[in-house]
Coordinates of C-alpha atoms in Angstrom, one line a residue:
M1 CA 45.4 144.3 174.8
S2 CA 46.4 146.7 172.1
I3 CA 49.9 146.8 173.6
I4 CA 50.1 143.0 173.3
R5 CA 48.7 143.1 169.8
N6 CA 51.3 145.7 168.8
L7 CA 54.1 143.8 170.4
A8 CA 53.0 140.6 168.6
S9 CA 52.9 142.5 165.3
T10 CA 56.4 143.9 166.0
I11 CA 57.7 140.4 166.8
L12 CA 56.2 139.0 163.6
A13 CA 57.7 141.8 161.6
L14 CA 61.1 141.2 163.1
V15 CA 60.8 137.5 162.4
G16 CA 59.8 138.3 158.8
V17 CA 62.9 140.5 158.5
L18 CA 65.1 137.8 160.0
I19 CA 63.7 135.3 157.5
L20 CA 64.4 137.6 154.6
V21 CA 67.9 138.3 155.9
C22 CA 68.6 134.6 156.2
E23 CA 67.2 133.9 152.8
A24 CA 69.2 136.7 151.3
R25 CA 72.3 135.3 153.0
F26 CA 71.8 131.9 151.3
L27 CA 70.4 133.1 148.0
R28 CA 72.9 135.7 146.9
V29 CA 73.5 134.0 143.6
T30 CA 71.0 135.7 141.3
P31 CA 68.3 133.2 140.3
G32 CA 68.7 131.8 136.8
F33 CA 71.2 129.9 134.8
V34 CA 74.0 131.6 132.9
K35 CA 73.3 131.2 129.2
T36 CA 74.8 132.3 125.8
K37 CA 73.2 134.7 123.3
G38 CA 75.4 134.9 120.2
T39 CA 78.9 135.7 121.4
E40 CA 77.8 136.9 124.8
L41 CA 77.2 135.2 128.2
V42 CA 73.9 136.3 129.6
L43 CA 72.0 136.0 132.8
N44 CA 68.3 136.6 132.7
G45 CA 68.7 138.2 129.3
S46 CA 71.4 140.7 130.4
P47 CA 75.1 140.6 129.7
F48 CA 77.1 138.5 132.2
L49 CA 80.8 139.4 132.5
I50 CA 83.3 137.6 134.8
N51 CA 86.1 138.5 137.1
G52 CA 86.9 135.2 138.7
F53 CA 89.4 132.9 140.2
N54 CA 90.7 129.3 140.4
S55 CA 90.8 127.4 143.7
Y56 CA 91.1 123.8 142.5
W57 CA 91.6 122.4 146.0
M58 CA 88.2 123.2 147.5
M59 CA 86.7 119.7 147.6
N60 CA 89.9 118.2 148.8
M61 CA 90.2 120.7 151.6
A62 CA 86.5 120.4 152.5
A63 CA 86.8 116.7 152.9
D64 CA 88.4 117.4 156.3
P65 CA 85.6 119.0 158.4
N66 CA 88.3 120.8 160.5
Q67 CA 89.6 122.6 157.4
R68 CA 86.2 123.6 155.8
Y69 CA 86.6 127.1 157.2
K70 CA 89.3 127.7 154.6
V71 CA 86.8 127.2 151.8
S72 CA 84.4 129.6 153.5
N73 CA 87.2 132.1 154.0
V74 CA 88.3 132.2 150.4
F75 CA 84.7 132.5 149.1
R76 CA 84.1 135.3 151.7
E77 CA 87.3 137.2 150.7
A78 CA 86.7 136.6 147.0
S79 CA 83.1 137.9 147.2
A80 CA 84.3 141.0 149.0
A81 CA 86.8 141.6 146.2
G82 CA 83.9 141.4 143.7
L83 CA 84.9 138.0 142.2
T84 CA 81.8 136.2 140.9
V85 CA 83.1 132.9 139.4
C86 CA 85.3 130.2 140.8
R87 CA 86.7 127.3 138.8
T88 CA 87.4 124.1 140.9
W89 CA 87.7 120.4 140.6
A90 CA 84.7 118.0 140.7
F91 CA 87.1 115.0 140.5
S92 CA 89.7 113.1 142.4
D93 CA 90.4 109.5 141.4
G94 CA 92.1 106.4 142.6
T95 CA 92.6 106.3 146.4
N96 CA 90.4 105.6 149.4
Q97 CA 90.5 109.4 150.1
S98 CA 89.5 110.2 146.6
L99 CA 86.0 111.1 145.4
Q100 CA 86.0 108.1 143.0
I101 CA 87.9 105.3 144.6
S102 CA 87.5 103.0 141.6
P103 CA 85.1 103.0 138.6
G104 CA 81.6 103.5 140.0
L105 CA 82.7 103.4 143.7
Y106 CA 82.5 106.8 145.4
N107 CA 83.5 108.1 148.8
E108 CA 80.3 109.7 150.2
S109 CA 82.2 111.9 152.7
V110 CA 84.2 113.5 149.8
F111 CA 81.0 113.9 147.8
Q112 CA 79.5 115.7 150.8
A113 CA 82.6 117.9 150.7
L114 CA 81.7 118.9 147.1
D115 CA 78.2 119.5 148.3
F116 CA 79.6 121.9 150.9
V117 CA 81.7 123.8 148.3
I118 CA 78.6 124.3 146.2
A119 CA 76.5 125.4 149.2
E120 CA 79.2 127.9 150.3
A121 CA 79.5 129.3 146.8
T122 CA 75.7 129.9 146.8
K123 CA 76.0 131.6 150.2
Y124 CA 78.6 134.0 149.0
G125 CA 77.2 134.8 145.6
V126 CA 79.9 133.0 143.6
R127 CA 79.1 130.8 140.6
L128 CA 81.2 127.7 139.8
I129 CA 82.9 126.1 136.8
L130 CA 83.3 122.5 137.7
S131 CA 85.9 120.4 135.9
L132 CA 85.1 116.6 135.6
V133 CA 88.6 115.0 135.1
N134 CA 92.2 116.0 135.0
N135 CA 94.5 115.6 132.0
Y136 CA 97.4 115.0 134.4
K137 CA 98.2 112.5 137.2
D138 CA 97.4 114.9 139.9
F139 CA 94.2 113.8 141.7
G140 CA 94.3 110.7 139.5
G141 CA 93.1 112.1 136.2
R142 CA 93.5 110.5 132.8
P143 CA 96.4 108.2 133.9
Q144 CA 94.2 106.7 136.6
Y145 CA 91.4 105.9 134.2
V146 CA 93.9 104.2 132.0
Q147 CA 95.4 102.3 135.0
W148 CA 91.9 101.1 135.9
A149 CA 91.5 99.6 132.5
K150 CA 95.0 98.0 132.6
T151 CA 94.1 96.4 135.9
R152 CA 91.1 94.7 134.2
G153 CA 93.5 93.2 131.7
I154 CA 92.5 95.5 128.8
P155 CA 95.4 96.1 126.3
I156 CA 96.6 99.7 126.6
N157 CA 99.1 101.5 124.4
S158 CA 99.4 104.8 126.3
D159 CA 97.5 107.3 128.4
D160 CA 96.1 108.7 125.2
D161 CA 93.9 105.6 125.0
F162 CA 91.7 107.6 127.4
Y163 CA 90.3 109.3 124.4
T164 CA 89.6 106.2 122.3
N165 CA 89.2 103.1 124.4
R166 CA 85.6 102.0 124.7
V167 CA 85.9 100.8 128.4
I168 CA 87.7 103.9 129.6
K169 CA 85.2 106.2 127.8
A170 CA 82.4 104.3 129.6
Y171 CA 84.2 104.9 133.0
Y172 CA 84.3 108.6 132.2
K173 CA 80.6 108.8 131.2
A174 CA 79.6 107.0 134.3
H175 CA 81.5 109.6 136.4
V176 CA 79.9 112.4 134.5
K177 CA 76.4 111.0 135.1
R178 CA 77.1 110.4 138.8
V179 CA 78.2 114.0 139.4
L180 CA 75.5 115.6 137.3
I181 CA 72.6 113.8 138.9
R182 CA 74.0 114.1 142.5
I183 CA 71.5 115.5 145.0
N184 CA 73.3 118.0 147.2
T185 CA 72.9 116.9 150.9
I186 CA 72.9 120.5 152.0
T187 CA 70.9 122.4 149.4
K188 CA 68.7 119.3 148.5
K189 CA 69.2 120.3 144.8
A190 CA 70.4 118.1 142.0
Y191 CA 73.7 119.5 140.7
R192 CA 72.2 119.6 137.2
D193 CA 69.4 121.8 138.6
D194 CA 71.6 124.2 140.6
P195 CA 72.2 127.7 139.0
T196 CA 75.2 128.2 141.3
I197 CA 77.0 126.0 138.8
M198 CA 77.7 128.2 135.8
A199 CA 79.3 125.5 133.6
W200 CA 80.8 122.0 133.4
E201 CA 84.2 121.4 132.0
L202 CA 84.9 118.1 130.2
I203 CA 88.6 117.9 131.2
N204 CA 91.3 120.2 132.6
E205 CA 93.8 121.0 129.9
P206 CA 93.3 118.1 127.5
R207 CA 96.5 117.0 125.6
C208 CA 97.3 114.1 123.3
E209 CA 100.8 113.1 122.4
V210 CA 99.9 110.5 119.8
D211 CA 98.0 113.0 117.6
Y212 CA 99.0 116.6 117.6
S213 CA 96.5 117.5 114.9
G214 CA 93.6 117.8 117.3
K215 CA 91.5 115.2 115.6
T216 CA 91.6 112.5 118.3
I217 CA 90.5 115.0 121.0
N218 CA 87.9 116.3 118.6
A219 CA 86.3 112.9 118.2
W220 CA 86.3 112.5 122.0
V221 CA 84.6 115.9 122.5
Q222 CA 82.1 115.1 119.8
E223 CA 81.1 112.0 121.8
M224 CA 81.2 113.5 125.3
A225 CA 79.7 116.9 124.8
P226 CA 76.3 115.5 123.6
Y227 CA 76.4 113.0 126.4
V228 CA 76.7 115.7 129.0
K229 CA 73.8 117.7 127.4
S230 CA 71.7 114.5 127.3
I231 CA 71.7 114.6 131.1
D232 CA 71.8 118.3 131.8
Q233 CA 70.3 120.9 129.4
N234 CA 70.5 123.7 132.1
H235 CA 74.2 124.3 132.3
L236 CA 76.8 125.6 129.9
L237 CA 79.6 123.3 128.8
E238 CA 83.2 124.0 127.8
V239 CA 86.1 121.7 126.9
G240 CA 88.7 122.9 129.3
M241 CA 91.3 123.9 126.7
E242 CA 94.4 126.0 126.9
G243 CA 93.9 127.4 123.4
F244 CA 96.6 125.7 121.4
Y245 CA 95.9 125.7 117.7
G246 CA 95.9 122.5 115.6
D247 CA 95.8 121.6 112.0
S248 CA 92.3 122.9 110.9
I249 CA 93.7 126.4 110.2
P250 CA 97.5 126.0 109.8
D251 CA 98.0 129.8 109.6
R252 CA 96.9 130.1 113.3
K253 CA 99.7 127.9 114.5
Q254 CA 102.0 130.9 114.4
Y255 CA 100.3 132.0 117.6
N256 CA 101.2 128.9 119.5
P257 CA 104.2 129.2 121.8
G258 CA 106.4 127.1 119.5
F259 CA 104.6 123.8 120.1
Q260 CA 101.3 121.9 119.8
V261 CA 99.6 119.7 122.4
G262 CA 97.0 117.7 120.5
T263 CA 94.2 120.2 120.6
D264 CA 92.7 122.4 117.9
F265 CA 91.2 125.5 119.4
V266 CA 89.0 126.1 116.4
S267 CA 87.6 122.7 115.5
N268 CA 87.3 121.5 119.1
N269 CA 85.2 124.5 120.1
L270 CA 83.1 124.5 116.9
I271 CA 81.3 121.4 118.2
Q272 CA 77.7 122.4 118.6
E273 CA 77.2 121.3 122.2
I274 CA 80.2 123.4 123.4
D275 CA 78.8 126.7 124.6
F276 CA 81.9 128.8 125.0
A277 CA 85.6 128.6 124.4
T278 CA 88.4 128.9 126.9
I279 CA 92.1 129.8 126.9
H280 CA 94.9 129.5 129.5
A281 CA 98.2 131.2 129.3
Y282 CA 101.5 130.9 131.2
P283 CA 104.1 132.7 129.2
D284 CA 106.5 132.5 132.1
N285 CA 106.4 128.8 131.8
W286 CA 105.8 128.3 128.0
L287 CA 108.5 130.9 127.1
N288 CA 110.8 130.2 129.9
G289 CA 114.0 132.2 129.6
Q290 CA 112.5 134.9 127.5
N291 CA 112.3 138.4 128.9
D292 CA 109.1 140.0 130.2
T293 CA 108.6 142.1 127.0
V294 CA 108.6 138.9 124.8
Q295 CA 106.3 137.1 127.2
M296 CA 103.8 140.0 127.4
T297 CA 103.9 140.4 123.6
F298 CA 103.0 136.7 123.3
M299 CA 100.2 137.2 125.9
Q300 CA 98.6 140.0 124.0
R301 CA 98.8 138.1 120.7
W302 CA 97.4 135.0 122.3
M303 CA 94.4 136.9 123.8
T304 CA 93.7 138.9 120.6
S305 CA 93.9 135.9 118.2
H306 CA 91.5 133.8 120.2
W307 CA 89.1 136.7 120.7
E308 CA 89.1 137.3 116.9
D309 CA 88.5 133.6 116.3
S310 CA 85.7 133.3 118.9
R311 CA 84.0 136.4 117.5
T312 CA 84.3 135.6 113.8
I313 CA 84.7 131.8 113.4
L314 CA 83.2 130.2 116.5
K315 CA 80.6 132.9 117.1
K316 CA 80.8 131.9 120.8
P317 CA 81.9 133.6 124.0
L318 CA 85.5 133.3 125.2
V319 CA 86.7 133.0 128.8
F320 CA 90.3 133.3 130.0
T321 CA 90.0 130.5 132.5
E322 CA 93.7 130.4 133.8
F323 CA 96.5 133.0 133.9
G324 CA 99.0 134.1 136.5
K325 CA 102.6 135.0 137.3
S326 CA 104.8 132.7 139.4
N327 CA 106.9 133.9 142.3
K328 CA 109.5 131.5 141.1
D329 CA 110.2 133.6 138.0
P330 CA 113.6 135.3 137.9
G331 CA 113.4 138.8 139.2
Y332 CA 109.9 138.2 140.7
S333 CA 108.3 140.8 142.9
I334 CA 104.8 141.5 144.1
Q335 CA 105.0 144.7 142.1
A336 CA 105.9 142.7 139.0
R337 CA 103.0 140.4 139.5
D338 CA 100.6 143.3 140.1
S339 CA 101.8 145.0 137.0
F340 CA 101.4 141.8 134.9
M341 CA 97.9 141.3 136.2
S342 CA 96.9 144.9 135.6
V343 CA 98.0 144.6 131.9
V344 CA 96.1 141.3 131.5
Y345 CA 93.0 142.8 133.2
S346 CA 93.2 145.9 131.0
S347 CA 93.3 143.7 127.9
I348 CA 90.4 141.6 129.1
Y349 CA 88.4 144.8 129.7
N350 CA 89.3 146.4 126.4
L351 CA 88.3 143.3 124.5
A352 CA 85.1 142.8 126.5
Q353 CA 84.1 146.3 125.6
N354 CA 83.9 145.3 122.0
G355 CA 80.6 143.4 121.9
G356 CA 81.1 141.1 125.0
T357 CA 82.8 138.2 123.2
F358 CA 85.6 138.2 125.7
A359 CA 83.6 137.5 128.8
G360 CA 86.3 137.8 131.4
G361 CA 89.1 136.0 133.2
L362 CA 89.9 133.8 136.2
V363 CA 93.3 134.3 137.9
W364 CA 95.2 131.2 139.1
Q365 CA 95.0 130.8 142.1
L366 CA 93.5 131.9 145.4
L367 CA 94.5 130.2 148.7
D368 CA 93.6 130.8 152.3
E369 CA 96.2 131.5 155.0
G370 CA 98.1 128.5 156.2
M371 CA 97.9 126.4 153.0
D372 CA 101.6 126.2 152.2
P373 CA 101.4 122.6 150.8
Y374 CA 99.2 124.0 148.0
D375 CA 101.7 126.7 147.1
D376 CA 102.7 126.4 143.4
G377 CA 104.3 129.8 142.9
Y378 CA 101.1 131.4 141.6
E379 CA 99.2 131.5 144.9
I380 CA 97.5 134.6 146.1
V381 CA 96.2 135.1 149.6
L382 CA 93.9 138.1 149.5
T383 CA 94.2 138.8 153.2
Q384 CA 98.0 138.9 153.0
N385 CA 98.6 140.3 149.4
T386 CA 96.8 143.6 149.8
S387 CA 98.2 145.3 146.7
T388 CA 97.2 142.3 144.6
C389 CA 93.7 142.3 146.2
S390 CA 93.4 145.9 145.2
V391 CA 94.3 145.2 141.6
I392 CA 91.7 142.4 141.6
S393 CA 89.0 144.5 143.2
Q394 CA 89.5 147.3 140.7
Q395 CA 89.0 144.9 137.8
S396 CA 85.8 143.6 139.5
S397 CA 84.5 147.1 139.7
K398 CA 85.4 147.8 136.0
M399 CA 83.8 144.6 134.8
I400 CA 80.6 145.2 136.8
A401 CA 80.3 148.8 135.4
L402 CA 80.9 147.5 131.9
E403 CA 78.3 144.8 132.4
H404 CA 75.8 147.5 133.4
S405 CA 76.7 149.7 130.4
L406 CA 76.3 146.8 128.0
S407 CA 72.8 146.2 129.5
I408 CA 71.6 149.6 128.6
P409 CA 69.9 149.5 125.1
H410 CA 71.6 151.7 122.5
G411 CA 70.0 155.0 122.2
S412 CA 68.9 155.1 125.9
N413 CA 69.9 157.9 128.1

């Protein structure tokens, strides 16, 4: 009898361990929402620093059940390399295979693909920045919203009417609400209640050709940011900007790469409901034809000027949400890319050391093996690009160590 009792106790103990293991497997994202405290990102009151990546294609790939393993592979490899945040699209507009087929009409199988992406991120301990619309025609974006209005017979001047037209703005708000209140069919959580999501992004790389001052986009953000917060007070919100300066502080325009795009880094990010600022940088594209020294000098100035403005004017955290080096650049080599990334990572680390305002960076972009149609020149496959994977892993280790050191109160041993 005692043997049976002991055996039963052992079995129950093993079941308990298995339950804990399974729970740990699916709850690797530390409970709690990422928040801001002054110019720092924080999680449960402690500094939260980022080494992350972009994989915009995840929902699109997961829409094919036979391809979902590629999403899992990238999360697994990224997590193993210490990457903790992924930026990806929560939009695709305008076709029967899109998330949003037409205004208010959604493809449930594609929504379930986004459910899968969020569930897999949770499983592998990766938080998400989810972007809500594209500036460009890829995956529909701003031009598709404008086309929907045209189809209804609404007079349209240009794609920039996206920011001002009442009907188009209503389309966008409806999409925002639909995504934020979505109940994940896998986790059973509403998106707005899921701490795996770190932040929402209003639009990927907003630009406005009819008004380079930044005022048109500013008015749009002033309307849309409070709307997002009226639905979801849990999550952080950012605009999605590249960092171009506008007219509010003319002196800062010297840091632009010779042109403006209709945003104003300072005024757009000063809006109260915007929680942190973002920058992108592609000096190989923006300064095409210039040598590596000129491009890297620009990059350092770009990072430093935005860090200073975030710290002293915005008083908000800054995240470098896109950077990379293309294999289509003249004289490209893996070594050149690794060197470029190492310099950028060192700059991020050095700036993050100074009070945490610079919260980290997200490289563009990670793919899985066999995803050639998604190659854009910037692709990194961690299982194939071992030297680059090493550079990324080293940065992850440095940022985690820095995060821990910033968590120790001053004066403690």
